[in-house]
Amino acid sequence: MATTQSTSRGNWNSKLGFILAAAGSAVGLGNIWRYPTVMAENGGAAFLLIYALLVFIVGYPVMVAELSVGRKSERNPVGAFRALSNSKFFPIVGFWCVLCGIVILSYYVIVAGWTIGYFFEQIFHYSGWTEMAAWVANTDNGWLNAGVAIVFMAFTVGIILGGVSEGIERAVKYLMPLLIVILVVMIAYVLFQPGAIDGVRAYLLPDFSAINSDILLAAMGQAFFSLSLGMGALITYGSYLSKKENIPEVAGYVTLADIGIAFLAGLLIMPAIFMAQNQGVQVFGDDGSLIAGAALIFQVLPELFHNMGGVIGLVFGATFFFLLSIAALTSAISLLEVPTSYIIDEHKVRRKTAAILIGAIITVISVVIAFDTSLIGTLDFIFSDVGLPLGGFMLCLFLGYFWKMENAKLELGQGFASIDEHWFFPVWSVFIRFVCPILIGLILGRTLWALFF
Ligand code: PHE
């Protein structure tokens, strides 16, 4: 049994280090910005239900698949598909993964930039500098959007330059638990405010008539986005994973951490939306749809902190946005690591050159988006809602029918000694060959059909 890892590539320092890094990739704006927004737009509780089902039925099996392909090949997505089969087609899927990483990161850094802006908004508001607070909170200001995105991108490139384990592991170890504590305390506060209980109801009592094919696609896209799946982030992270680790187990922890934090974020934001409405803020339009769009949480949450008032509001608000920007940073790192490791592995470019080159390309795209943030919704639909499940679909076909399940079993068996007797493999194998590709195929197929016909 091979227990060594190629020494030319980075490696995670420990099992906990890997779980933290993968959880750091998963937990980010997807949980606290994208999930509440998409959930509130798609009927609350009904969405939560479908989302949770898709996370376990599709997301978790695909995560195990990505990690095993990554660990076996020790490559980026393009190189992984090349190394494990002689198919000419699958490396193209790898390129699609790299492209999704580039585009997603280019709007991700803008929203991440807003978290920095709102950190300062909390401070300015507390200090009574109302004009400054309003200026820094304006998500329609193209120059400001571009500026904060560039700052955020610079941090991301900086960490990637340092290699895979330093920085990421350290940041997640201390800051993620703190994020959970803040979420829980905020939830406790919100639940006692007038109007909040309607939000809890809308979040937890599903209206089954609200389930339609739009919800299905939105929930599937969200599952892939939030778990960092479908674009090879976890193939790449898996490529640095030690052969001693039990992949199904670590994937389980990451999935639970991710869905747990998303659930909490929803429990904070749904009541907050209804509270805001109770106070006369127009949150829903005449047709019942949410009006805030991409900037939703950035309108609802700062208000909440202001309402707490005084130094307590400041401490909670500033800490919350600080932690959110760190959570976004540990995710952005994984998005950037995919194209970077592709250039390093396949074109033999040094890490430094690769990271700066890709970082510069992404920054240019971000600056364009900064001046027209409505592009975020369109790009997010193409590259996240459709693009990521498409990548996951291809990965299932690759594992099930090209690389073959027996090879996947050999890889998974490393770190999972009892795989032959365990129920996990037969069940997972059915999911990867049939359940996941059929479900993804049906949902994607329906959407594309509705779009074009
Ligand atoms: N999962 C990250 C988040 O929730 C975003 C991400 C998507 C990261 C795809 C990597 C790959 O914020």
Coordinates of C-alpha atoms in Angstrom, one line a residue, residues 3-444:
T3 CA 1.6 5.6 1.9
T4 CA 3.9 8.2 0.5
Q5 CA 2.9 11.3 -1.3
S6 CA 4.9 13.0 -4.0
T7 CA 7.1 15.4 -2.2
S8 CA 7.2 18.1 -4.9
R9 CA 3.6 19.0 -4.1
G10 CA 2.3 20.5 -1.0
N11 CA 0.6 18.5 1.7
W12 CA -1.8 19.0 4.6
N13 CA -0.1 19.0 8.0
S14 CA -2.7 16.7 9.6
K15 CA -6.1 15.2 9.2
L16 CA -7.6 18.0 11.2
G17 CA -5.7 20.4 9.0
F18 CA -7.2 18.9 5.9
I19 CA -10.7 18.8 7.3
L20 CA -10.4 22.4 8.3
A21 CA -9.1 23.4 4.9
A22 CA -11.8 21.6 3.0
A23 CA -14.4 23.0 5.4
G24 CA -12.8 26.4 4.9
S25 CA -13.3 26.0 1.2
A26 CA -16.9 24.8 1.7
V27 CA -18.0 27.4 4.3
G28 CA -18.0 30.8 2.8
L29 CA -20.2 33.3 1.1
G30 CA -22.1 30.3 -0.2
N31 CA -23.5 29.7 3.3
I32 CA -24.0 33.2 4.6
W33 CA -24.7 35.2 1.5
R34 CA -25.9 32.9 -1.3
Y35 CA -27.8 30.3 0.7
P36 CA -30.1 32.7 2.5
T37 CA -30.7 34.8 -0.6
V38 CA -31.5 31.8 -2.8
M39 CA -33.6 30.2 -0.1
A40 CA -35.6 33.3 0.6
E41 CA -36.2 33.8 -3.1
N42 CA -37.4 30.2 -3.5
G43 CA -40.0 29.8 -0.8
G44 CA -37.9 29.3 2.3
A45 CA -38.8 26.0 4.0
A46 CA -39.6 24.1 0.8
F47 CA -36.2 25.1 -0.5
L48 CA -34.4 24.1 2.7
L49 CA -36.0 20.6 2.4
I50 CA -35.0 20.0 -1.2
Y51 CA -31.6 21.5 -0.6
A52 CA -30.8 19.2 2.4
L53 CA -31.9 16.2 0.4
L54 CA -29.7 17.1 -2.5
V55 CA -26.7 17.8 -0.2
F56 CA -26.9 14.2 1.1
I57 CA -28.1 12.4 -2.0
V58 CA -25.9 14.1 -4.6
G59 CA -23.4 16.4 -2.8
Y60 CA -21.8 14.0 -0.4
P61 CA -21.3 11.2 -2.9
V62 CA -19.8 13.6 -5.4
M63 CA -17.5 15.0 -2.7
V64 CA -16.2 11.5 -2.0
A65 CA -15.7 11.1 -5.8
E66 CA -13.8 14.3 -6.2
L67 CA -11.5 13.6 -3.2
S68 CA -10.6 10.1 -4.5
V69 CA -9.9 11.2 -8.0
G70 CA -7.7 14.0 -6.6
R71 CA -5.8 11.8 -4.2
K72 CA -5.2 9.1 -6.7
S73 CA -4.0 11.3 -9.5
E74 CA -2.3 13.9 -7.3
R75 CA -3.2 16.4 -10.0
N76 CA -5.4 19.4 -10.8
P77 CA -8.7 18.6 -12.6
V78 CA -7.3 18.6 -16.1
G79 CA -4.3 16.5 -15.2
A80 CA -6.4 14.2 -13.1
F81 CA -8.7 13.3 -16.0
R82 CA -5.6 12.8 -18.2
A83 CA -3.8 10.7 -15.7
L84 CA -6.6 8.3 -14.9
S85 CA -7.9 7.5 -18.4
N86 CA -6.8 7.9 -21.9
S87 CA -10.0 9.6 -22.9
K88 CA -9.6 12.7 -25.0
F89 CA -13.0 14.1 -23.8
F90 CA -12.5 14.3 -20.1
P91 CA -9.6 16.7 -20.0
I92 CA -12.0 19.1 -21.7
V93 CA -14.3 18.7 -18.7
G94 CA -11.2 19.6 -16.6
F95 CA -10.9 22.8 -18.6
W96 CA -14.5 23.5 -17.9
C97 CA -13.7 23.1 -14.2
V98 CA -10.8 25.6 -14.5
L99 CA -13.0 28.1 -16.3
C100 CA -15.8 27.8 -13.7
G101 CA -13.2 28.5 -11.0
I102 CA -12.0 31.6 -12.8
V103 CA -15.4 33.0 -13.5
I104 CA -16.9 32.2 -10.1
L105 CA -13.9 33.7 -8.3
S106 CA -14.3 36.9 -10.4
Y107 CA -17.7 37.7 -8.9
Y108 CA -17.0 36.0 -5.6
V109 CA -14.3 38.6 -4.8
I110 CA -16.8 41.4 -5.4
V111 CA -19.2 40.1 -2.8
A112 CA -16.3 39.3 -0.6
G113 CA -15.2 42.9 -1.0
W114 CA -18.6 44.0 0.2
T115 CA -17.9 42.2 3.5
I116 CA -14.8 44.4 3.9
G117 CA -16.9 47.5 3.1
Y118 CA -19.5 46.6 5.6
F119 CA -16.9 45.9 8.3
F120 CA -16.0 49.6 8.0
E121 CA -19.6 50.6 7.7
Q122 CA -20.2 49.3 11.2
I123 CA -17.3 51.3 12.5
F124 CA -18.2 54.5 10.7
H125 CA -21.8 54.1 11.8
Y126 CA -20.8 53.7 15.4
S127 CA -18.5 56.7 15.2
G128 CA -21.3 58.9 13.9
W129 CA -19.7 59.4 10.5
T130 CA -22.9 58.8 8.7
E131 CA -21.8 60.0 5.3
M132 CA -18.7 57.8 5.3
A133 CA -20.9 54.9 6.4
A134 CA -23.3 55.4 3.6
W135 CA -20.5 55.8 1.0
V136 CA -18.7 52.6 2.0
A137 CA -22.0 50.7 2.0
N138 CA -23.0 51.6 -1.5
T139 CA -22.8 48.4 -3.5
D140 CA -23.7 50.3 -6.7
N141 CA -20.4 52.3 -6.7
G142 CA -18.3 50.7 -9.4
W143 CA -15.0 52.2 -8.3
L144 CA -15.5 51.1 -4.7
N145 CA -16.6 47.6 -5.8
A146 CA -13.5 47.4 -7.9
G147 CA -11.3 48.7 -5.2
V148 CA -12.5 46.3 -2.5
A149 CA -12.4 43.4 -4.9
I150 CA -8.8 44.1 -5.8
V151 CA -7.8 44.3 -2.1
F152 CA -9.5 41.0 -1.5
M153 CA -7.9 39.4 -4.5
A154 CA -4.5 40.6 -3.3
F155 CA -5.0 38.7 0.0
T156 CA -6.1 35.6 -1.8
V157 CA -3.1 35.6 -4.1
G158 CA -0.9 36.3 -1.1
I159 CA -2.1 33.2 0.7
I160 CA -1.9 31.0 -2.4
L161 CA 1.8 32.1 -2.9
G162 CA 2.6 30.6 0.5
G163 CA 1.5 27.1 -0.5
V164 CA -1.4 24.9 0.6
S165 CA -1.3 24.4 4.3
E166 CA 0.1 27.4 6.1
G167 CA -2.4 30.2 6.4
I168 CA -5.5 28.2 5.4
E169 CA -5.3 25.7 8.2
R170 CA -4.4 28.3 10.7
A171 CA -7.2 30.7 9.7
V172 CA -9.9 28.1 9.8
K173 CA -8.9 26.5 13.1
Y174 CA -9.7 29.5 15.2
L175 CA -12.0 31.7 13.2
M176 CA -14.7 29.2 12.1
P177 CA -15.7 28.3 15.6
L178 CA -16.0 32.0 16.4
L179 CA -18.2 32.5 13.4
I180 CA -20.5 29.8 14.7
V181 CA -20.6 31.4 18.2
I182 CA -21.6 34.8 16.7
L183 CA -24.3 33.2 14.5
V184 CA -25.8 31.4 17.5
V185 CA -25.8 34.5 19.7
M186 CA -27.3 36.6 16.9
I187 CA -30.0 34.1 16.3
A188 CA -30.9 34.1 20.0
Y189 CA -31.1 37.9 19.9
V190 CA -33.2 38.0 16.7
L191 CA -35.7 35.4 17.8
F192 CA -36.9 37.8 20.6
Q193 CA -37.6 40.7 18.2
P194 CA -41.1 41.6 16.9
G195 CA -41.9 39.9 13.6
A196 CA -39.1 37.4 13.8
I197 CA -41.3 34.4 14.5
D198 CA -43.0 34.8 11.0
G199 CA -39.6 34.4 9.6
V200 CA -38.9 31.2 11.6
R201 CA -42.2 29.9 10.3
A202 CA -41.4 30.7 6.7
Y203 CA -38.0 29.0 7.2
L204 CA -39.1 25.8 8.9
L205 CA -42.7 25.0 7.8
P206 CA -42.6 23.9 4.2
D207 CA -45.3 24.8 1.7
F208 CA -45.0 21.8 -0.7
S209 CA -47.0 23.6 -3.4
A210 CA -44.0 25.9 -3.7
I211 CA -41.8 23.1 -5.1
N212 CA -41.2 23.4 -8.8
S213 CA -38.4 22.9 -11.2
D214 CA -36.9 26.3 -10.5
I215 CA -36.4 25.4 -6.9
L216 CA -34.9 22.1 -7.9
L217 CA -32.2 23.7 -10.0
A218 CA -31.6 26.5 -7.5
A219 CA -31.2 23.9 -4.7
M220 CA -28.9 21.7 -6.7
G221 CA -26.8 24.7 -7.8
Q222 CA -26.6 25.8 -4.2
A223 CA -25.6 22.3 -3.0
F224 CA -22.7 22.2 -5.4
F225 CA -21.6 25.8 -4.8
S226 CA -21.8 25.5 -1.1
L227 CA -19.9 22.2 -0.9
S228 CA -17.3 23.5 -3.4
L229 CA -18.1 20.8 -5.8
G230 CA -18.3 20.4 -9.6
M231 CA -15.2 22.5 -10.5
G232 CA -12.4 20.4 -9.1
A233 CA -11.7 22.4 -5.9
L234 CA -11.9 19.1 -4.0
I235 CA -10.0 17.2 -6.7
T236 CA -7.2 19.7 -6.1
Y237 CA -7.5 19.7 -2.3
G238 CA -7.7 15.9 -2.4
S239 CA -4.4 15.8 -4.4
Y240 CA -2.7 17.1 -1.2
L241 CA -4.4 14.6 1.0
S242 CA -2.5 11.8 2.8
K243 CA -3.2 8.2 1.9
K244 CA -3.8 7.5 5.6
E245 CA -7.1 9.4 5.7
N246 CA -10.5 7.9 5.4
I247 CA -12.1 9.8 2.6
P248 CA -15.8 9.0 3.3
E249 CA -15.3 10.0 6.9
V250 CA -13.6 13.4 6.2
A251 CA -16.1 14.2 3.5
G252 CA -18.8 13.5 6.1
Y253 CA -17.4 16.1 8.5
V254 CA -17.0 18.7 5.8
T255 CA -20.6 18.1 4.6
L256 CA -22.1 18.4 8.0
A257 CA -20.1 21.5 8.9
D258 CA -21.2 23.1 5.7
I259 CA -24.9 22.4 5.9
G260 CA -24.9 23.1 9.6
I261 CA -23.6 26.6 9.1
A262 CA -25.9 27.3 6.2
F263 CA -28.8 26.2 8.3
L264 CA -27.8 28.6 11.1
A265 CA -27.3 31.4 8.6
G266 CA -30.9 30.9 7.3
L267 CA -32.2 30.8 10.9
L268 CA -30.6 34.3 11.4
I269 CA -31.5 35.9 8.1
M270 CA -35.1 34.7 7.5
P271 CA -36.3 36.2 10.8
A272 CA -34.2 39.3 10.2
I273 CA -35.9 39.8 6.8
F274 CA -39.3 39.6 8.4
M275 CA -38.2 41.8 11.2
A276 CA -37.1 44.4 8.7
Q277 CA -40.4 44.2 7.0
N278 CA -42.1 44.6 10.3
Q279 CA -40.2 47.9 10.7
G280 CA -41.5 49.1 7.4
V281 CA -38.5 48.3 5.2
Q282 CA -39.7 47.0 1.9
V283 CA -38.2 43.6 1.5
F284 CA -40.8 41.9 -0.8
G285 CA -42.0 43.4 -4.0
D286 CA -45.7 43.5 -5.1
D287 CA -45.5 40.1 -6.7
G288 CA -44.2 38.6 -3.4
S289 CA -40.6 38.2 -4.7
L290 CA -37.6 39.5 -2.8
I291 CA -36.4 42.8 -4.1
A292 CA -33.0 42.9 -2.6
G293 CA -31.3 40.3 -4.9
A294 CA -27.6 39.8 -4.5
A295 CA -27.3 42.6 -1.9
L296 CA -30.0 41.1 0.4
I297 CA -28.0 40.2 3.4
F298 CA -26.0 43.4 3.1
Q299 CA -29.2 45.4 3.5
V300 CA -30.8 43.4 6.2
L301 CA -27.9 42.4 8.5
P302 CA -26.2 45.8 9.1
E303 CA -29.6 47.2 10.1
L304 CA -29.8 44.5 12.7
F305 CA -26.5 45.4 14.2
H306 CA -27.4 49.0 14.2
N307 CA -30.6 48.2 16.0
M308 CA -28.7 46.3 18.7
G309 CA -27.1 49.7 19.2
G310 CA -24.1 51.1 21.0
V311 CA -20.8 49.3 21.5
I312 CA -22.5 45.9 21.5
G313 CA -23.9 46.5 18.0
L314 CA -20.5 47.6 16.9
V315 CA -18.7 44.6 18.3
F316 CA -21.1 42.1 16.9
G317 CA -21.4 43.9 13.5
A318 CA -17.7 44.4 13.0
T319 CA -16.7 40.9 14.2
F320 CA -19.4 39.3 12.0
F321 CA -18.2 41.0 8.8
F322 CA -14.6 40.4 9.7
L323 CA -15.3 36.7 10.2
L324 CA -17.4 36.6 7.0
S325 CA -14.5 38.0 5.0
I326 CA -12.2 35.4 6.5
A327 CA -14.7 32.6 5.6
A328 CA -14.8 34.1 2.1
L329 CA -11.0 34.2 1.9
T330 CA -10.6 30.5 2.8
S331 CA -13.1 29.7 0.0
A332 CA -11.6 32.1 -2.5
I333 CA -8.2 30.4 -1.9
S334 CA -9.7 27.1 -3.1
L335 CA -11.2 28.7 -6.1
L336 CA -7.9 30.2 -7.1
E337 CA -5.9 27.0 -6.3
V338 CA -7.7 25.1 -9.1
P339 CA -6.5 27.2 -12.1
T340 CA -3.2 27.9 -10.3
S341 CA -2.4 24.2 -9.8
Y342 CA -3.4 23.5 -13.4
I343 CA -0.8 25.9 -14.7
I344 CA 1.8 24.7 -12.2
D345 CA 1.2 21.0 -13.0
E346 CA 0.6 21.1 -16.7
H347 CA 2.7 24.0 -17.9
K348 CA 5.5 23.7 -15.4
V349 CA 5.2 27.3 -14.3
R350 CA 6.4 28.3 -10.8
R351 CA 3.7 28.7 -8.2
K352 CA 4.5 32.4 -7.8
T353 CA 4.2 33.2 -11.5
A354 CA 1.1 31.0 -11.9
A355 CA -0.8 32.6 -8.9
I356 CA 0.0 36.2 -10.0
L357 CA -0.9 35.5 -13.6
I358 CA -4.3 33.9 -12.9
G359 CA -4.9 36.5 -10.1
A360 CA -4.4 39.3 -12.6
I361 CA -6.7 37.7 -15.2
I362 CA -9.5 37.3 -12.6
T363 CA -9.0 40.8 -11.3
V364 CA -9.6 42.2 -14.8
I365 CA -12.9 40.3 -15.1
S366 CA -13.8 41.4 -11.6
V367 CA -13.3 45.1 -12.5
V368 CA -15.8 44.7 -15.4
I369 CA -18.4 43.1 -13.1
A370 CA -17.8 45.8 -10.4
F371 CA -19.4 48.3 -12.7
D372 CA -22.4 46.2 -13.5
T373 CA -23.2 44.0 -10.5
S374 CA -26.3 42.6 -12.3
L375 CA -23.9 40.4 -14.1
I376 CA -23.4 38.5 -10.9
G377 CA -26.8 36.9 -11.2
T378 CA -26.3 35.9 -14.8
L379 CA -22.8 34.5 -14.3
D380 CA -23.9 32.8 -11.2
F381 CA -26.7 31.1 -13.1
I382 CA -24.4 29.9 -15.9
F383 CA -21.3 28.9 -14.0
S384 CA -22.8 27.8 -10.6
D385 CA -26.3 26.7 -11.0
V386 CA -25.7 25.0 -14.4
G387 CA -21.9 24.8 -14.6
L388 CA -21.1 23.1 -11.3
P389 CA -23.8 20.3 -11.5
L390 CA -22.6 19.7 -15.1
G391 CA -19.1 19.2 -13.8
G392 CA -20.4 16.8 -11.1
F393 CA -22.5 14.9 -13.7
M394 CA -19.4 14.4 -15.9
L395 CA -17.4 13.3 -12.8
C396 CA -19.9 10.6 -12.0
L397 CA -19.8 9.3 -15.6
F398 CA -16.0 9.4 -15.4
L399 CA -15.9 7.4 -12.2
G400 CA -18.6 5.0 -13.0
Y401 CA -17.8 4.2 -16.6
F402 CA -14.2 5.3 -17.5
W403 CA -12.0 5.2 -14.5
K404 CA -14.2 2.4 -13.1
M405 CA -15.5 1.8 -9.6
E406 CA -13.0 -1.0 -8.8
N407 CA -10.2 1.6 -9.1
A408 CA -12.1 4.1 -7.0
K409 CA -12.5 1.3 -4.5
L410 CA -8.7 0.7 -4.4
E411 CA -8.1 4.4 -3.7
L412 CA -10.9 4.7 -1.1
G413 CA -9.6 1.5 0.6
Q414 CA -6.4 3.4 1.6
G415 CA -7.3 4.8 4.9
F416 CA -10.5 2.7 5.0
A417 CA -9.3 -0.8 5.8
S418 CA -12.7 -2.4 6.3
I419 CA -14.0 -1.2 2.9
D420 CA -14.6 -4.8 1.7
E421 CA -17.0 -5.6 4.5
H422 CA -18.6 -2.1 4.9
W423 CA -21.9 -1.1 3.4
F424 CA -20.5 2.2 2.2
F425 CA -18.9 1.1 -1.0
P426 CA -21.8 -0.8 -2.6
V427 CA -24.2 2.0 -1.7
W428 CA -21.9 4.8 -2.9
S429 CA -21.2 2.9 -6.1
V430 CA -25.0 2.8 -6.9
F431 CA -25.2 6.6 -6.2
I432 CA -22.2 7.4 -8.4
R433 CA -23.3 5.2 -11.3
F434 CA -27.0 5.8 -11.3
V435 CA -28.7 8.0 -8.6
C436 CA -26.5 11.1 -8.9
P437 CA -26.1 11.3 -12.7
I438 CA -29.8 10.5 -13.3
L439 CA -30.9 13.1 -10.8
I440 CA -28.5 15.8 -12.0
G441 CA -29.3 14.9 -15.6
L442 CA -33.0 15.2 -15.0
I443 CA -32.8 18.6 -13.2
L444 CA -30.3 20.1 -15.6

